[in-house]
Short mmCIF file of C-alpha atoms and ligand atoms in Angstrom, two decimals:
data_model
loop_
_atom_site.label_atom_id
_atom_site.label_comp_id
_atom_site.label_asym_id
_atom_site.label_seq_id
_atom_site.Cartn_x
_atom_site.Cartn_y
_atom_site.Cartn_z
CA ALA A 964 106.63 147.16 140.36
CA ASN A 965 110.37 145.35 139.85
CA LEU A 966 111.87 143.65 143.18
CA SER A 967 115.19 142.00 141.59
CA THR A 968 118.63 142.52 142.67
CA ASN A 969 121.89 141.73 142.87
CA ILE A 970 124.03 140.52 145.39
CA ALA A 971 127.84 139.53 145.13
CA GLY A 972 127.38 139.79 141.36
CA LEU A 973 124.66 137.67 141.03
CA HIS A 974 121.13 138.25 140.01
CA LEU A 975 118.14 137.40 142.06
CA PRO A 976 114.85 137.67 140.20
CA ASN A 977 113.31 138.75 143.74
CA LEU A 978 114.77 140.40 146.97
CA PHE A 979 113.50 137.41 149.29
CA PHE A 980 114.62 134.02 150.27
CA ASN A 981 115.14 131.73 153.62
CA ALA A 982 117.38 132.65 156.67
CA SER A 983 119.88 130.14 156.76
CA GLY A 984 118.79 127.28 158.98
CA VAL A 985 115.02 127.54 157.93
CA CYS A 986 113.60 124.90 155.34
CA CYS A 987 117.42 124.50 154.50
CA GLN A 988 118.84 121.04 156.18
CA HIS A 989 117.77 118.81 153.80
CA GLU A 990 117.59 118.49 150.16
CA HIS A 991 113.77 118.34 149.90
CA GLU A 992 113.50 121.39 151.96
CA LEU A 993 116.01 123.13 149.57
CA LYS A 994 113.43 121.90 146.86
CA GLN A 995 110.50 123.27 148.17
CA LEU A 996 112.45 126.57 148.04
CA LEU A 997 113.08 126.38 144.65
CA GLU A 998 109.63 125.68 143.80
CA SER A 999 108.64 128.52 145.88
CA ASP A 1000 108.51 132.16 144.78
CA SER A 1001 111.84 133.06 146.75
CA GLY A 1002 114.27 134.88 144.62
CA SER A 1003 117.40 132.56 145.86
CA LEU A 1004 118.04 129.66 148.58
CA ILE A 1005 120.86 129.22 151.28
CA THR A 1006 121.52 126.03 152.79
CA LYS A 1007 122.01 125.11 156.72
CA SER A 1008 125.07 126.39 158.35
CA ALA A 1009 127.56 123.42 157.61
CA THR A 1010 130.34 121.94 160.22
CA TYR A 1011 132.85 120.11 159.17
CA GLU A 1012 131.33 116.77 160.16
CA MET A 1013 127.33 116.13 160.20
CA ARG A 1014 125.63 117.08 163.94
CA GLU A 1015 122.48 116.18 165.48
CA GLY A 1016 122.01 119.68 167.47
CA ASN A 1017 120.70 119.83 170.67
CA PRO A 1018 117.55 117.82 172.12
CA SER A 1019 114.16 118.97 171.60
CA PRO A 1020 112.37 121.31 172.29
CA ARG A 1021 115.08 123.36 170.65
CA TYR A 1022 112.72 125.64 168.09
CA VAL A 1023 109.48 126.92 169.81
CA PRO A 1024 107.38 130.08 168.23
CA LEU A 1025 106.16 132.79 170.48
CA PRO A 1026 102.75 133.28 168.64
CA ALA A 1027 101.53 136.16 170.63
CA ILE A 1028 104.26 138.37 169.36
CA GLN A 1029 104.71 136.67 165.87
CA SER A 1030 108.57 135.75 167.34
CA SER A 1031 110.37 132.38 168.07
CA ILE A 1032 113.24 131.14 170.49
CA ASN A 1033 115.54 128.39 169.28
CA SER A 1034 118.75 127.09 170.16
CA MET A 1035 119.12 124.12 167.30
CA GLY A 1036 122.88 123.52 168.29
CA LEU A 1037 124.12 123.64 164.59
CA PRO A 1038 122.17 120.29 163.32
CA ASN A 1039 123.36 119.83 159.90
CA GLU A 1040 124.17 116.81 157.35
CA GLY A 1041 128.03 118.05 157.46
CA TYR A 1042 129.85 120.04 154.63
CA GLU A 1043 129.85 117.85 152.47
CA TYR A 1044 126.11 117.33 152.10
CA TYR A 1045 126.33 120.85 150.97
CA LEU A 1046 129.18 120.35 148.58
CA ALA A 1047 127.65 118.07 146.54
CA TYR A 1048 124.33 119.49 146.78
CA ALA A 1049 126.33 122.65 145.37
CA LYS A 1050 128.24 120.28 142.55
CA LYS A 1051 124.93 119.32 141.39
CA TYR A 1052 123.04 122.38 141.27
CA ASP A 1053 121.56 123.40 138.50
CA TYR A 1054 122.80 126.84 138.00
CA SER A 1055 120.65 127.62 134.86
CA ASN A 1056 117.97 128.04 137.55
CA PRO A 1057 117.49 131.80 137.93
CA LYS A 1058 117.71 131.56 141.79
CA PRO A 1059 121.26 131.81 142.63
CA LEU A 1060 122.54 129.23 145.22
CA PHE A 1061 124.12 130.73 148.62
CA VAL A 1062 125.85 128.15 150.88
CA SER A 1063 126.35 129.17 154.58
CA LEU A 1064 129.30 127.95 156.75
CA SER A 1065 129.82 127.96 160.15
CA GLY A 1066 133.18 126.01 161.41
CA LEU A 1067 133.58 125.38 165.18
CA SER A 1068 137.00 126.71 164.51
CA VAL A 1069 138.68 129.05 162.01
CA ALA A 1070 140.44 125.96 160.99
CA ASP A 1071 137.29 123.92 160.40
CA ASN A 1072 136.23 126.89 158.31
CA LYS A 1073 139.23 126.96 156.50
CA LYS A 1074 139.12 123.30 155.62
CA MET A 1075 135.39 123.79 154.32
CA VAL A 1076 136.27 126.97 152.60
CA GLU A 1077 138.90 125.17 150.81
CA GLY A 1078 137.00 122.13 149.67
CA PHE A 1079 134.47 124.71 148.10
CA VAL A 1080 137.34 126.82 146.36
CA ALA A 1081 138.54 123.77 144.86
CA ALA A 1082 135.41 122.72 143.60
CA ASN A 1083 134.96 126.24 141.96
CA LEU A 1084 131.32 126.83 141.58
CA PRO A 1085 129.18 129.67 140.92
CA CYS A 1086 127.39 129.72 144.61
CA VAL A 1087 128.25 132.07 146.96
CA LEU A 1088 129.76 131.30 150.16
CA GLU A 1089 128.46 132.98 153.48
CA ILE A 1090 130.26 132.63 156.86
CA ASN A 1091 128.20 132.64 159.80
CA PHE A 1092 130.10 134.73 162.30
CA SER A 1093 127.58 133.64 164.94
CA CYS A 1094 129.55 130.65 165.47
CA PRO A 1095 130.92 129.76 168.56
CA ASN A 1096 134.49 130.62 169.19
CA VAL A 1097 136.79 128.93 171.85
CA PRO A 1098 134.43 127.80 174.65
CA GLY A 1099 134.61 130.74 177.40
CA LYS A 1100 134.83 133.08 174.77
CA PRO A 1101 132.22 135.31 172.94
CA GLN A 1102 130.75 133.96 169.71
CA LEU A 1103 133.31 135.28 167.12
CA GLY A 1104 131.02 138.12 165.64
CA TYR A 1105 131.66 139.68 169.44
CA ASP A 1106 134.98 139.13 169.24
CA MET A 1107 136.78 141.77 167.19
CA GLU A 1108 140.05 140.95 167.28
CA ALA A 1109 139.09 137.31 166.59
CA MET A 1110 136.94 138.48 163.54
CA GLU A 1111 139.25 140.48 161.72
CA SER A 1112 141.91 137.37 162.08
CA ALA A 1113 139.18 135.29 160.52
CA LEU A 1114 138.75 137.48 157.58
CA ASN A 1115 142.52 137.64 157.33
CA VAL A 1116 142.66 133.62 156.69
CA LEU A 1117 139.47 133.32 154.74
CA ALA A 1118 138.82 136.22 152.81
CA PRO A 1119 142.42 135.39 150.32
CA ILE A 1120 141.34 131.76 150.25
CA ILE A 1121 137.81 132.45 148.95
CA LYS A 1122 138.86 135.24 146.64
CA LYS A 1123 135.70 135.47 144.98
CA PRO A 1124 132.84 137.66 146.47
CA PHE A 1125 131.25 136.33 149.75
CA GLY A 1126 129.41 137.36 152.60
CA ILE A 1127 129.19 137.07 156.59
CA LYS A 1128 125.90 136.42 158.49
CA LEU A 1129 126.18 138.78 161.57
CA PRO A 1130 125.13 138.93 164.90
CA PRO A 1131 123.34 142.07 166.25
CA TYR A 1132 125.29 144.99 167.66
CA PHE A 1133 124.24 147.53 169.80
CA ASP A 1134 126.54 149.86 171.02
CA ILE A 1135 127.52 152.33 168.19
CA ALA A 1136 131.36 151.95 169.47
CA HIS A 1137 130.51 148.65 168.04
CA PHE A 1138 129.00 149.47 164.58
CA ASP A 1139 132.15 152.01 163.91
CA THR A 1140 134.79 148.99 165.02
CA ALA A 1141 133.25 146.04 163.09
CA ALA A 1142 132.86 148.39 160.25
CA ALA A 1143 136.18 149.49 159.79
CA ILE A 1144 137.23 145.76 159.86
CA PHE A 1145 134.99 144.85 157.21
CA ASN A 1146 135.71 147.61 154.86
CA LYS A 1147 139.66 146.34 154.93
CA PHE A 1148 138.14 143.10 152.74
CA ASP A 1149 137.56 144.34 149.23
CA ASN A 1150 135.85 140.60 148.35
CA LEU A 1151 133.68 140.92 151.78
CA ALA A 1152 130.73 141.82 148.92
CA TYR A 1153 127.73 141.63 151.34
CA LEU A 1154 126.73 141.46 155.20
CA THR A 1155 123.60 139.53 156.34
CA CYS A 1156 122.32 141.41 159.35
CA ILE A 1157 120.90 140.14 161.89
CA ASN A 1158 121.33 136.67 163.26
CA SER A 1159 118.87 135.86 166.30
CA VAL A 1160 119.40 138.16 169.57
CA GLY A 1161 121.42 135.75 171.55
CA ASN A 1162 120.46 134.03 174.84
CA GLY A 1163 117.00 134.99 175.51
CA LEU A 1164 114.75 133.11 177.36
CA ALA A 1165 111.10 132.24 177.21
CA ILE A 1166 109.35 130.94 180.09
CA ASP A 1167 105.76 129.61 180.22
CA PHE A 1168 103.41 131.48 182.76
CA GLU A 1169 100.87 128.36 183.32
CA THR A 1170 103.80 125.81 183.80
CA GLU A 1171 106.54 128.20 185.19
CA THR A 1172 108.89 126.24 182.60
CA ALA A 1173 111.72 127.49 180.39
CA LEU A 1174 109.90 126.96 176.75
CA ILE A 1175 113.14 124.94 175.28
CA LYS A 1176 115.18 122.35 176.68
CA PRO A 1177 119.04 123.19 176.00
CA LYS A 1178 121.12 126.03 177.75
CA ASP A 1179 118.45 126.45 180.61
CA GLY A 1180 116.20 127.68 178.21
CA PHE A 1181 118.34 130.35 176.69
CA GLY A 1182 118.25 130.67 173.19
CA GLY A 1183 118.08 132.95 170.07
CA LEU A 1184 115.54 135.38 169.54
CA GLY A 1185 113.77 135.91 166.36
CA GLY A 1186 111.02 137.26 164.38
CA LEU A 1187 108.87 140.47 164.78
CA MET A 1188 110.45 141.03 168.13
CA VAL A 1189 113.98 141.98 166.65
CA LEU A 1190 112.45 143.83 163.70
CA ASN A 1191 113.81 147.19 164.86
CA THR A 1192 117.47 145.85 166.20
CA ALA A 1193 117.24 144.60 162.76
CA LEU A 1194 116.70 147.75 160.90
CA ALA A 1195 119.06 149.39 162.81
CA ASN A 1196 122.02 146.72 161.89
CA VAL A 1197 120.99 146.67 158.31
CA ASN A 1198 121.14 150.89 158.23
CA ALA A 1199 124.34 151.05 160.46
CA PHE A 1200 126.60 149.02 158.51
CA TYR A 1201 124.79 150.34 155.12
CA ARG A 1202 126.05 153.81 156.07
CA ARG A 1203 129.58 152.70 157.28
CA CYS A 1204 130.08 150.06 154.18
CA PRO A 1205 129.04 151.78 151.08
CA ASN A 1206 131.04 149.58 148.79
CA LYS A 1207 129.23 146.58 150.42
CA LYS A 1208 125.70 145.17 150.12
CA ILE A 1209 123.38 144.27 153.06
CA ILE A 1210 121.13 141.44 153.37
CA GLY A 1211 118.37 142.36 155.75
CA VAL A 1212 116.84 139.48 157.99
CA GLY A 1213 115.01 139.77 161.18
CA GLY A 1214 111.28 140.35 161.98
CA VAL A 1215 110.06 140.39 158.22
CA THR A 1216 106.33 138.76 158.56
CA SER A 1217 105.06 140.65 155.47
CA GLY A 1218 105.69 143.04 152.79
CA LYS A 1219 105.62 146.11 154.99
CA GLU A 1220 108.96 144.67 157.01
CA ALA A 1221 110.47 143.80 154.02
CA PHE A 1222 109.69 147.70 152.78
CA LEU A 1223 111.36 149.13 155.77
CA HIS A 1224 114.53 146.80 155.72
CA VAL A 1225 114.90 148.09 151.91
CA LEU A 1226 114.44 151.82 152.94
CA ALA A 1227 117.36 151.16 155.84
CA GLY A 1228 119.81 150.03 153.04
CA ALA A 1229 119.03 146.22 152.06
CA SER A 1230 119.82 144.94 148.78
CA ALA A 1231 117.86 141.65 149.58
CA VAL A 1232 115.53 140.35 152.66
CA GLN A 1233 115.73 136.99 154.56
CA ILE A 1234 112.98 135.51 156.46
CA GLY A 1235 113.33 133.02 158.97
CA THR A 1236 110.60 132.82 161.84
CA GLN A 1237 107.82 133.86 159.71
CA LEU A 1238 108.87 130.98 156.94
CA LYS A 1239 109.17 128.62 159.73
CA GLU A 1240 105.26 129.03 160.85
CA GLU A 1241 104.09 129.64 157.45
CA GLY A 1242 105.90 127.29 155.09
CA PRO A 1243 107.19 128.55 151.61
CA LYS A 1244 103.78 129.56 150.28
CA LEU A 1245 104.82 132.82 152.27
CA PHE A 1246 107.15 134.24 149.69
CA SER A 1247 103.97 134.73 147.09
CA ARG A 1248 102.13 136.60 149.65
CA VAL A 1249 105.19 139.08 150.79
CA LYS A 1250 106.09 139.34 147.03
CA LYS A 1251 102.40 140.68 146.53
CA GLU A 1252 102.80 142.68 149.44
CA LEU A 1253 105.71 144.35 148.68
CA GLU A 1254 104.82 145.17 145.10
CA ASP A 1255 101.44 146.99 146.13
CA ILE A 1256 103.01 148.69 148.83
CA MET A 1257 105.76 149.80 145.78
CA VAL A 1258 102.74 150.63 143.19
CA ALA A 1259 100.65 152.69 146.17
CA LYS A 1260 103.91 154.89 147.14
CA GLY A 1261 104.75 155.20 143.13
CA TYR A 1262 108.22 153.11 143.25
CA LYS A 1263 109.36 150.86 140.09
CA SER A 1264 112.19 149.49 141.36
CA LEU A 1265 113.77 148.86 144.77
CA GLU A 1266 116.53 151.42 144.02
CA ASP A 1267 113.67 154.16 143.92
CA PHE A 1268 113.72 153.60 147.75
CA ARG A 1269 116.90 151.72 148.95
CA GLY A 1270 118.65 153.56 151.78
CA LYS A 1271 116.61 156.39 151.52
CA VAL A 1272 115.27 156.10 155.31
CA LYS A 1273 114.48 160.31 156.09
CA THR A 1274 116.00 161.34 159.40
CA LEU A 1275 114.34 164.47 161.18
C1 LIG B 1473 124.14 129.28 167.52
C2 LIG B 1473 124.96 128.64 166.89
C3 LIG B 1473 124.79 127.27 167.21
C4 LIG B 1473 126.45 128.89 167.61
C5 LIG B 1473 125.01 128.94 165.70
C6 LIG B 1473 124.02 128.00 164.31
C7 LIG B 1473 122.47 128.78 164.99
C8 LIG B 1473 121.55 128.27 165.39
C9 LIG B 1473 121.51 127.13 165.67
O1 LIG B 1473 122.11 126.12 165.26
O2 LIG B 1473 121.14 127.13 167.14
N1 LIG B 1473 120.54 129.51 165.50
C10 LIG B 1473 120.36 130.73 165.11
O3 LIG B 1473 119.29 131.25 165.49
N2 LIG B 1473 121.23 131.11 164.70
C11 LIG B 1473 122.51 130.48 164.35
O4 LIG B 1473 123.36 130.91 163.60
#
């Protein structure tokens, strides 16, 4: 069975890679991904200056439901660290490099994008639209006008194919409005759906206390708990943006959920919570599981079933 795929004009030997934020803040973690069976790798969302992020506990697994909650607060080495990494990356490696940017303002995103464009590297830029916007206003991905104006600024500067990381949407009108905006930008080559489901609250029954320290315990939900919201977002944009690829992320713990993401329309699949819990050896497991599923169902390539979810 062939698990290879293409995103933003680049070939991935297999469709699996890390979700930005997991196993990708430091070079030694990125090296682990390079040595793993992943098909690609993406860096932790970068801000203009380096950030320590929020006080711990800031990521906590919810093992009973194979999920997690986090409010990391964008800890990262600063964009110049990731620009240096992208400059010395060996692009003869079969794994293409994705770089995630999450500026605290459109101005910061513009400065970081200009830095990468000036370096003219083969890596693919993924802009994190869950990045905070003006305090008191919703995140960029939930402010349709702000999202469009950000794309009007960034897409022409990037010129090459790029992607955006999207929060989950829950209203059909939001799928329609967001897709109409995205379809205005030809070099917006792919959409990564979904980021964590925002501002959940995990409480410990015994101690009657929130599990994470930041934001009174409010944090993004990931893992199996968000699978069906992720599948809906992948399929909603797959149906509405026929000229774009969709990267599916959310709830992938095995080959089975990866199969469902491709059936919903995903061209590649990122893994966050399960990768955080299991480590990069996960990739050889889920690859084998998906291959076995494809053989059992008689599919030879991802194209044989991508987007082919049936309706009643
Ligand atoms: C949530 C933000 C801090 C605004 C962006 C970074 C981020 C974080 C994070 O660094 O807290 N966690 C996520 O699950 N998704 C994200 O996009």
